[in-house]
Coordinates of C-alpha atoms and ligand atoms in Angstrom, one line a residue:
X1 CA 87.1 56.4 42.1
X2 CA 87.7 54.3 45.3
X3 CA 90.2 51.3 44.5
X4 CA 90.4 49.2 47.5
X5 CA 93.6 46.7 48.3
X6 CA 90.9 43.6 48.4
X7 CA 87.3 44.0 47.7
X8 CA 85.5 40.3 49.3
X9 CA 81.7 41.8 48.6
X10 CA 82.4 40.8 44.8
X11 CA 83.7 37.8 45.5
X12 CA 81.0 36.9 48.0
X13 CA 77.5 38.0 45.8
X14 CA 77.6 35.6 43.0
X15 CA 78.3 32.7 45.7
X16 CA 76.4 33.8 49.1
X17 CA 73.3 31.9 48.2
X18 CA 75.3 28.5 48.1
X19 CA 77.4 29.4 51.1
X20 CA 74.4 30.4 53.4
X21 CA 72.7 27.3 51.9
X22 CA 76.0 24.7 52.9
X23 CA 76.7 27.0 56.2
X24 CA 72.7 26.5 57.4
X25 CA 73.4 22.9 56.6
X26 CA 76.2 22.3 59.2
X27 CA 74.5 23.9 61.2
X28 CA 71.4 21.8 60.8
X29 CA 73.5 18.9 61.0
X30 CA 75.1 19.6 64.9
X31 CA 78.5 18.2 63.3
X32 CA 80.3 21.0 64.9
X33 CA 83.4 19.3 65.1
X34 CA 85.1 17.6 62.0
X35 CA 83.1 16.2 60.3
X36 CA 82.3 14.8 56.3
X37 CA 83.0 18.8 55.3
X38 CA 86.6 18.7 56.9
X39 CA 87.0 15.0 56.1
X40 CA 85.7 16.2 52.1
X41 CA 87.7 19.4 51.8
X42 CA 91.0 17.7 52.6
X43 CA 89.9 15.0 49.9
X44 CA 89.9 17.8 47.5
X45 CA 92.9 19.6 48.5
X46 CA 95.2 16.9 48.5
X47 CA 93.6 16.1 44.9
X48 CA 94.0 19.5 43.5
X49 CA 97.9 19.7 45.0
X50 CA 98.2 16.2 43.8
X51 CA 99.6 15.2 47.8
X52 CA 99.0 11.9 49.1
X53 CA 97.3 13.9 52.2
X54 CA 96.1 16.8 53.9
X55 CA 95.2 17.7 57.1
X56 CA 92.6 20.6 58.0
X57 CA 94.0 22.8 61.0
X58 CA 92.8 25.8 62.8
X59 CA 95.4 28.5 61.0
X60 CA 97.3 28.7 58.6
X61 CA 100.1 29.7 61.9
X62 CA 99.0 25.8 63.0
X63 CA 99.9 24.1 60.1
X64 CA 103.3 25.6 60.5
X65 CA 103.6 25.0 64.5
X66 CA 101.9 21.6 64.0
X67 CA 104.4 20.6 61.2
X68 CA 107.2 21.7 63.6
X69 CA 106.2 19.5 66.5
X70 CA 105.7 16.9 64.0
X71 CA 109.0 17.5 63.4
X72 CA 109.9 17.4 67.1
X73 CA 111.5 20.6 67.0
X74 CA 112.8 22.1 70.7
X75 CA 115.1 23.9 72.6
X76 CA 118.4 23.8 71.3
X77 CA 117.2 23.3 67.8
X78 CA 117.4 26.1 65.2
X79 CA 115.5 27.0 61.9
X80 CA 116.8 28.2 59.2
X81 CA 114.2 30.8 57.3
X82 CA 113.6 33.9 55.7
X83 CA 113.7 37.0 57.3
X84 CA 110.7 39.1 54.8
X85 CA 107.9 36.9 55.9
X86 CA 104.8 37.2 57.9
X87 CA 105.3 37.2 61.3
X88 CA 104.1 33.7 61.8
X89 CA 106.7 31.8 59.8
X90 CA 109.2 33.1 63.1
X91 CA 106.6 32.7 65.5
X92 CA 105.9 29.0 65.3
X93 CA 109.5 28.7 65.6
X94 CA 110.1 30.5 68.6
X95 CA 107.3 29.1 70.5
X96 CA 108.6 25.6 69.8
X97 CA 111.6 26.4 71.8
X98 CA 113.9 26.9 69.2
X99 CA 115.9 29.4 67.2
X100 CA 115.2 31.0 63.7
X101 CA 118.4 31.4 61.9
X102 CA 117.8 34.0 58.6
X103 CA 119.3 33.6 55.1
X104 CA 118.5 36.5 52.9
X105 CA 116.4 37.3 49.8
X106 CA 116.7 37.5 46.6
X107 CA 115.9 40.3 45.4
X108 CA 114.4 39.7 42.3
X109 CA 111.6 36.9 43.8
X110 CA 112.0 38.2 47.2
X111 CA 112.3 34.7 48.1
X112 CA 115.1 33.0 50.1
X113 CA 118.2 33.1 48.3
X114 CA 119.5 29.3 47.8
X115 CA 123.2 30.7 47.8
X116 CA 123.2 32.5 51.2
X117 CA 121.2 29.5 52.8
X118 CA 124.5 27.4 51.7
X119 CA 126.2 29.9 53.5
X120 CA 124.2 29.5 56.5
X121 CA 124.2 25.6 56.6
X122 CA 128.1 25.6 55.9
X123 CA 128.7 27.7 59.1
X124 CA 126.6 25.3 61.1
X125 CA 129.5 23.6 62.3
X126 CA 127.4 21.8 65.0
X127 CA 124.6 20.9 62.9
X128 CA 121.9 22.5 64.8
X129 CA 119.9 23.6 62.0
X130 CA 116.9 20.8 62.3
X131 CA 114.3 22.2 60.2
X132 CA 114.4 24.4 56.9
X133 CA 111.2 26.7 56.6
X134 CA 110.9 28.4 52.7
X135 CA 108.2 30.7 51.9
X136 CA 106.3 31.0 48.5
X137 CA 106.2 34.6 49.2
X138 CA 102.9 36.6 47.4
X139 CA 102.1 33.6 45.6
X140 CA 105.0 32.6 44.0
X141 CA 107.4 29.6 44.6
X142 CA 110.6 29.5 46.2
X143 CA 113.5 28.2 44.1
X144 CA 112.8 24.6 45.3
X145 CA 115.1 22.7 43.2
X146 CA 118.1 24.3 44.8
X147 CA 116.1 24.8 48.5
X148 CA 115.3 20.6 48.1
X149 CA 118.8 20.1 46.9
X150 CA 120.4 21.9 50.1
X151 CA 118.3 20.1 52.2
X152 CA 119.1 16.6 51.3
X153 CA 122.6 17.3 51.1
X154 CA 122.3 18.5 54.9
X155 CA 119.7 15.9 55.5
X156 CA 117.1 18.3 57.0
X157 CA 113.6 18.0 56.3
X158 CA 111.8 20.9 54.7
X159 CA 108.7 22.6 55.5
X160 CA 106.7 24.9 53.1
X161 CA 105.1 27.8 54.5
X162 CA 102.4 28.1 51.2
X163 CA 100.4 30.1 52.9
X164 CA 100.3 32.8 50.5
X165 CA 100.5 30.2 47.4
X166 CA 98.1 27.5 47.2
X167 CA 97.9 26.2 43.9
X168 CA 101.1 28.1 42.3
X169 CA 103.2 25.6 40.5
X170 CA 107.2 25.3 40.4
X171 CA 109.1 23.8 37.7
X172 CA 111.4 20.8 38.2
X173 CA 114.0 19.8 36.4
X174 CA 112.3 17.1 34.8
X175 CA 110.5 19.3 32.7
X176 CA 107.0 18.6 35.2
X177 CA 105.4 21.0 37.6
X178 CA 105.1 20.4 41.0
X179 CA 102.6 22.1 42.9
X180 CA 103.6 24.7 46.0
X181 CA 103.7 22.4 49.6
X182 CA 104.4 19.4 47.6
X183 CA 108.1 19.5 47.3
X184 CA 109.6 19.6 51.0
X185 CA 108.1 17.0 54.1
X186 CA 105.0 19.3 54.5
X187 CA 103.4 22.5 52.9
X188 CA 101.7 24.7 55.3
X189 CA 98.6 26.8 53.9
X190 CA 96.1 29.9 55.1
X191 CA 92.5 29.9 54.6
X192 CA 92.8 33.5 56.4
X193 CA 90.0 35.5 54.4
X194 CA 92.7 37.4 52.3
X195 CA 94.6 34.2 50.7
X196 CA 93.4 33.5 47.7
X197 CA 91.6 30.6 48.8
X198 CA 90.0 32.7 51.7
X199 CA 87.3 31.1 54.2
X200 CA 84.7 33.2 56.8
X201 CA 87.4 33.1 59.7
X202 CA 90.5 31.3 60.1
X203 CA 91.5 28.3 58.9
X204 CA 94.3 26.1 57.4
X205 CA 95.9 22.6 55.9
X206 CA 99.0 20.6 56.2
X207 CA 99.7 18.8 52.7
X208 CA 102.1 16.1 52.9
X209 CA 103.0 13.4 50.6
X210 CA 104.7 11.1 53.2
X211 CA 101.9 9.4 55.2
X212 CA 103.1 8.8 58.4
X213 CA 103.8 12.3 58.9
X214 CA 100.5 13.6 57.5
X215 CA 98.9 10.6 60.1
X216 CA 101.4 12.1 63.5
X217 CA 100.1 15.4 62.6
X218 CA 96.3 14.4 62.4
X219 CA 97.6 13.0 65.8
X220 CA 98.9 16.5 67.4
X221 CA 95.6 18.2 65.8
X222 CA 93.6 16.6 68.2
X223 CA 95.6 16.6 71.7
X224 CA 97.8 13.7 70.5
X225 CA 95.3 11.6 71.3
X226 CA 95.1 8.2 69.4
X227 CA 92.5 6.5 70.5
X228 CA 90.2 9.1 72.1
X229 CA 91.5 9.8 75.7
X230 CA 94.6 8.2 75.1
X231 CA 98.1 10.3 74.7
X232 CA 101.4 9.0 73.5
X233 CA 102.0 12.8 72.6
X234 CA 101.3 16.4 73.1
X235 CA 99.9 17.8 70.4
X236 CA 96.9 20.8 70.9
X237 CA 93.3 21.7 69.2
X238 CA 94.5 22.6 66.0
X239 CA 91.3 21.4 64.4
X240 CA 89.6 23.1 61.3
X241 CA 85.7 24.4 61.3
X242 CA 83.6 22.8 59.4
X243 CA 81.5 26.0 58.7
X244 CA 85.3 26.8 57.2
X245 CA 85.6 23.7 55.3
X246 CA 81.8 24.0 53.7
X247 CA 82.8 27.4 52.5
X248 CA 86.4 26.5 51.1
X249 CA 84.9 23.5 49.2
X250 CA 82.4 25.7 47.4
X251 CA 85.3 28.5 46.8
X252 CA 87.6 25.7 45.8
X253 CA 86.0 24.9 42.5
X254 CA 86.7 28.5 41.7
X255 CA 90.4 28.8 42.5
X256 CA 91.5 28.4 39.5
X257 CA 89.5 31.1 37.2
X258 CA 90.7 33.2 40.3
X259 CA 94.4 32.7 40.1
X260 CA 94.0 33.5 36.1
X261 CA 92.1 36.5 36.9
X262 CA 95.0 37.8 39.2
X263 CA 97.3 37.0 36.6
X264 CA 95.9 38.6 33.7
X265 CA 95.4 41.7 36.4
X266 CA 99.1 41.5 36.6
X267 CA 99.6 41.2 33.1
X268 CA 97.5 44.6 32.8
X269 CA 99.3 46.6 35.7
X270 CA 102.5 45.6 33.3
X271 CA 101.5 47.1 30.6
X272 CA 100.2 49.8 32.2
X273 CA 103.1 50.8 33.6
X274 CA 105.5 49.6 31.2
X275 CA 103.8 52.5 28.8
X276 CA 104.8 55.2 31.7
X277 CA 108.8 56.0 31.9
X278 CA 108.4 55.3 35.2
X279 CA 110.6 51.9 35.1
X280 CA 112.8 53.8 32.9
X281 CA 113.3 56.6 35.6
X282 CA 114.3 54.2 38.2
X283 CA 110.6 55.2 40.0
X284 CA 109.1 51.9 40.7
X285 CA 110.4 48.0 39.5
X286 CA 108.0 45.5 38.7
X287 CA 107.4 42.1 40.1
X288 CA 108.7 39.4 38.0
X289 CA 107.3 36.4 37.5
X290 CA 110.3 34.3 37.4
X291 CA 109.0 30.7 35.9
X292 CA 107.0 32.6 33.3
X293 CA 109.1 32.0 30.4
X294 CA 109.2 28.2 31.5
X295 CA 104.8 28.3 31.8
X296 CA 104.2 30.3 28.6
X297 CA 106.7 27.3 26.4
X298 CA 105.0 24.4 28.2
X299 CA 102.1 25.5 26.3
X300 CA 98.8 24.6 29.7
X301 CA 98.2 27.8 31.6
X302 CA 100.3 27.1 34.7
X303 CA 100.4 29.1 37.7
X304 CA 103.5 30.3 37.7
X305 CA 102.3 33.2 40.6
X306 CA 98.9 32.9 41.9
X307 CA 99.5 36.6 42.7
X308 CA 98.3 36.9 46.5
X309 CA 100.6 40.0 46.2
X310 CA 101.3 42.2 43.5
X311 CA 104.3 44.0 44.6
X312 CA 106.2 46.5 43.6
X313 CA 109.4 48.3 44.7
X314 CA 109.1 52.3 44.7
X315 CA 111.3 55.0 45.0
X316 CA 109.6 57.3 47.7
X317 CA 107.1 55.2 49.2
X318 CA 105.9 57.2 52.6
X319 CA 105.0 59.9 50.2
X320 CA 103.2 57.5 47.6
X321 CA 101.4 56.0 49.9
X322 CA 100.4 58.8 51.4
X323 CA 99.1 60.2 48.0
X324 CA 97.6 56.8 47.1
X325 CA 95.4 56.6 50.3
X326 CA 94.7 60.5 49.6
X327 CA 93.3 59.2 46.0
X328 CA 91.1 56.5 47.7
X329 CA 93.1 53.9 46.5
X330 CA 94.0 50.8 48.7
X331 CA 97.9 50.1 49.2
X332 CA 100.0 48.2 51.9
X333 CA 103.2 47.3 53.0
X334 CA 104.2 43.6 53.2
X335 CA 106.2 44.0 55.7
X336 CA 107.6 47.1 56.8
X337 CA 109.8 45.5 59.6
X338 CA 111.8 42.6 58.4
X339 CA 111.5 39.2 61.4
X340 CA 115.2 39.7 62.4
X341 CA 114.1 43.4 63.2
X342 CA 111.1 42.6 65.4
X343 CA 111.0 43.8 69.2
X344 CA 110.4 40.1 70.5
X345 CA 113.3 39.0 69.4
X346 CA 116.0 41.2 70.7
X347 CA 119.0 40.5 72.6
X348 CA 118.0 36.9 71.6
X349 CA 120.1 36.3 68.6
X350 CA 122.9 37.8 67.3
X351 CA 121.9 40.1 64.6
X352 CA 122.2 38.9 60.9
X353 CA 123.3 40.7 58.2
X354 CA 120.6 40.8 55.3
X355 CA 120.8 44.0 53.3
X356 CA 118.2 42.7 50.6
X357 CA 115.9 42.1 53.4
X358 CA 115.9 45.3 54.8
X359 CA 116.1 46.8 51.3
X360 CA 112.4 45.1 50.5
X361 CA 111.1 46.0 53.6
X362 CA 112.4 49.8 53.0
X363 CA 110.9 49.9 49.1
X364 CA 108.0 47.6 48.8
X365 CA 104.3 48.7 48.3
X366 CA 101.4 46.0 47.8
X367 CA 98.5 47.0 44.7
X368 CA 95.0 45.8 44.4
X369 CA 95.5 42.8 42.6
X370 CA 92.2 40.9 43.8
X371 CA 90.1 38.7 41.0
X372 CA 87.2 41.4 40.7
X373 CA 89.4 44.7 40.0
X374 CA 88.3 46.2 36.9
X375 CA 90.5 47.5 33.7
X376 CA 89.2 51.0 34.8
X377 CA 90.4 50.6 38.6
X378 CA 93.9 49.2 37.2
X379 CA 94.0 52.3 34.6
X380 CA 93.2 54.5 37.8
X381 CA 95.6 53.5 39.9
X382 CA 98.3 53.9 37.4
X383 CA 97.5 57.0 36.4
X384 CA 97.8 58.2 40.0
X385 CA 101.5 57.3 40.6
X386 CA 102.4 58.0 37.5
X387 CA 100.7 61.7 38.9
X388 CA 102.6 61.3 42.0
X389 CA 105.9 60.9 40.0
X390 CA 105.2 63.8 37.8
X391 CA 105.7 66.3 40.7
Ligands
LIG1 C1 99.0 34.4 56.3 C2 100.3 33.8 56.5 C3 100.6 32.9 57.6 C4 99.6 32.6 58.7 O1 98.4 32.2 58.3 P1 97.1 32.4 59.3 O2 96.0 31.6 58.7 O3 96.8 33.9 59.3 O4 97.5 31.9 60.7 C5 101.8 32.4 57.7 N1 102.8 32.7 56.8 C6 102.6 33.5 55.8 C7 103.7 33.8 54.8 C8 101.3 34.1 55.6 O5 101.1 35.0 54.6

């Protein structure tokens, strides 16, 4: 049986008539820039994140570069991040001038860990830590309360890199649920055809509940210019396609059965694997959804994790995903090098110490987790690391 990582086919047929139908329209239209789509998929973002606005951008890598020139971020200014991320989350930082500055994991959410952040921003005896960049990492939130809590204390304005988790939900202290990118200045998402919210190229938003910096990046999406041909600041052609927005708004009013989809698929792995002794034997460890509990007594299906990822860490992985890919099923490694480790940036910063880091990029191995993946394909898959164990 082939198992890919992400099969888009079956989530294209049942929806390809009304894409080709709205993507022959804009192009009917001539609107090839902005637009009503743009202008009507950031309507319905913002509404489904419950954010006072959002901005359509090129990438999800320009929502976090335009957010940090929002910001005014520049030479001399650092950034204090994660150091298991996608490679963009460092990249927009370094090509604003400034420094990224790493606090490690936790290894449970493999999320930045709230404690060693402290750490961080208590050894910044000259405050140069301007900007505080948490990722939602495979689709499930950051510890927020604490992240939010650091960050006013400090007084330095947070920006959500939710690229991996539009929609996923946090939950406050209150009791409520707050959405992913609501809860800092800005969140950042992908449209990159793998999210879960995927378009036919690239694309991304900037959410923001504060409307003067939703307006100054709306501003640096288009050049700076405000009005037309006229440029108090530099800003760039960050502007989203509105062949992308046509397609998100029509994929959009499926999100939702999606995320549940990858959850129950989540659910099954779990049980799957749960049955083997393979947790037991110290084999693999399962990904754990860490505001479950908190979802399931609320009573409303929240998402928790939207599951972009389903990752687990394994004991032997060369040799499992050599046996995996052997088997015809798709696997990956999210990411093998951690962003403290990367070529590019050596000899620029001192290097950090972040064993839990390095430890998830040593041990982690990505499954098919996509909406579409059948009980069979799931049953499949576990049966053949549960054969790769076994000898
Ligand atoms: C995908 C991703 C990005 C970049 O998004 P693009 O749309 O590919 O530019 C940034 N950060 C994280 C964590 C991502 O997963």
């Amino acid at each position: 049986m082939r198992v890919p990582l992400l099969d888009l086919q079956s989530q294209l047929q049942p929806l390809r008539e009304e894409i080709i139908k709205a993507v022959t329209a804009v192009v009917d239209s001539t609107m090839y820039i902005q637009g009503p789509e743009v202008v009507g998929l950031e309507e319905e973002v913002a509404s489904y994140c419950n954010a006072s606005g959002a901005v359509g951008v090129s990438s999800g890598t320009d929502a976090l570069l335009v957010s940090l020139m929002a910001l005014g971020i520049g030479p001399g200014d650092r950034v204090l991040t994660t150091s298991y991320s996608f490679f963009a989350t460092m990249g927009v930082i370094l090509r604003c001038g400034a420094e990224p500055v790493f606090a490690d994991i936790d290894p449970v959410s493999f999320n930045i860990d709230p404690l060693e952040m402290a750490r961080v921003l208590e050894a910044d005896k000259t405050r140069s830590i301007k900007a505080i960049i948490p990722v939602h990492l495979y689709g499930q939130c950051a510890d927020m309360a604490s992240v939010m809590a650091l960050a006013k204390q400090y007084d330095i304005p947070v920006i959500e890199d939710a690229a991996q988790s539009i929609g996923s939900e946090y939950p406050d202290k209150s009791g409520g649920w707050s959405k992913s990118g609501t809860m800092g200045q800005a969140g950042c998402f992908s449209f990159f055809p793998s999210k879960n919210l995927g378009g036919i190229g690239d694309g991304g938003m900037v959410i923001s509940n504060d409307k003067e910096f939703a307006e100054h990046v709306r501003m640096l999406r288009n050049h700076g210019a405000k009005p037309k041909y006229y440029h108090a600041k530099i800003g760039g052609n960050f502007r989203l396609d509105p062949v992308q927005a046509t397609v998100l708004r029509i994929k959009l009013k499926h999100l939702e059965k999606w995320h549940a989809a990858r959850r129950k698929n989540a659910d099954h792995y779990n049980e799957l694997f749960s049955d083997s002794h393979l947790v037991q034997d110290n084999k693999i460890k399962l990904p754990v959804p860490v505001y479950r509990k908190q979802a399931e007594s609320s009573g409303i299906e929240k998402n928790y994790h939207i599951y972009n990822q389903y990752v687990l860490r394994v004991d032997k992985r060369d040799g499992l995903i050599d046996w995996l890919r052997s088997q015809d099923i798709g696997c990956e490694i999210y990411y093998p090098l951690c962003l403290h480790e990367q070529e590019c940036l050596q000899g620029k910063i001192d290097k950090p110490s972040l064993p839990h880091a390095e430890e998830a990029a040593r041990t982690t191995i990505a499954l098919p987790i996509y909406p579409e993946l059948s009980t069979s394909m799931q049953e499949y898959v576990v049966e053949q690391i549960i054969a790769f164990y076994k000898h």
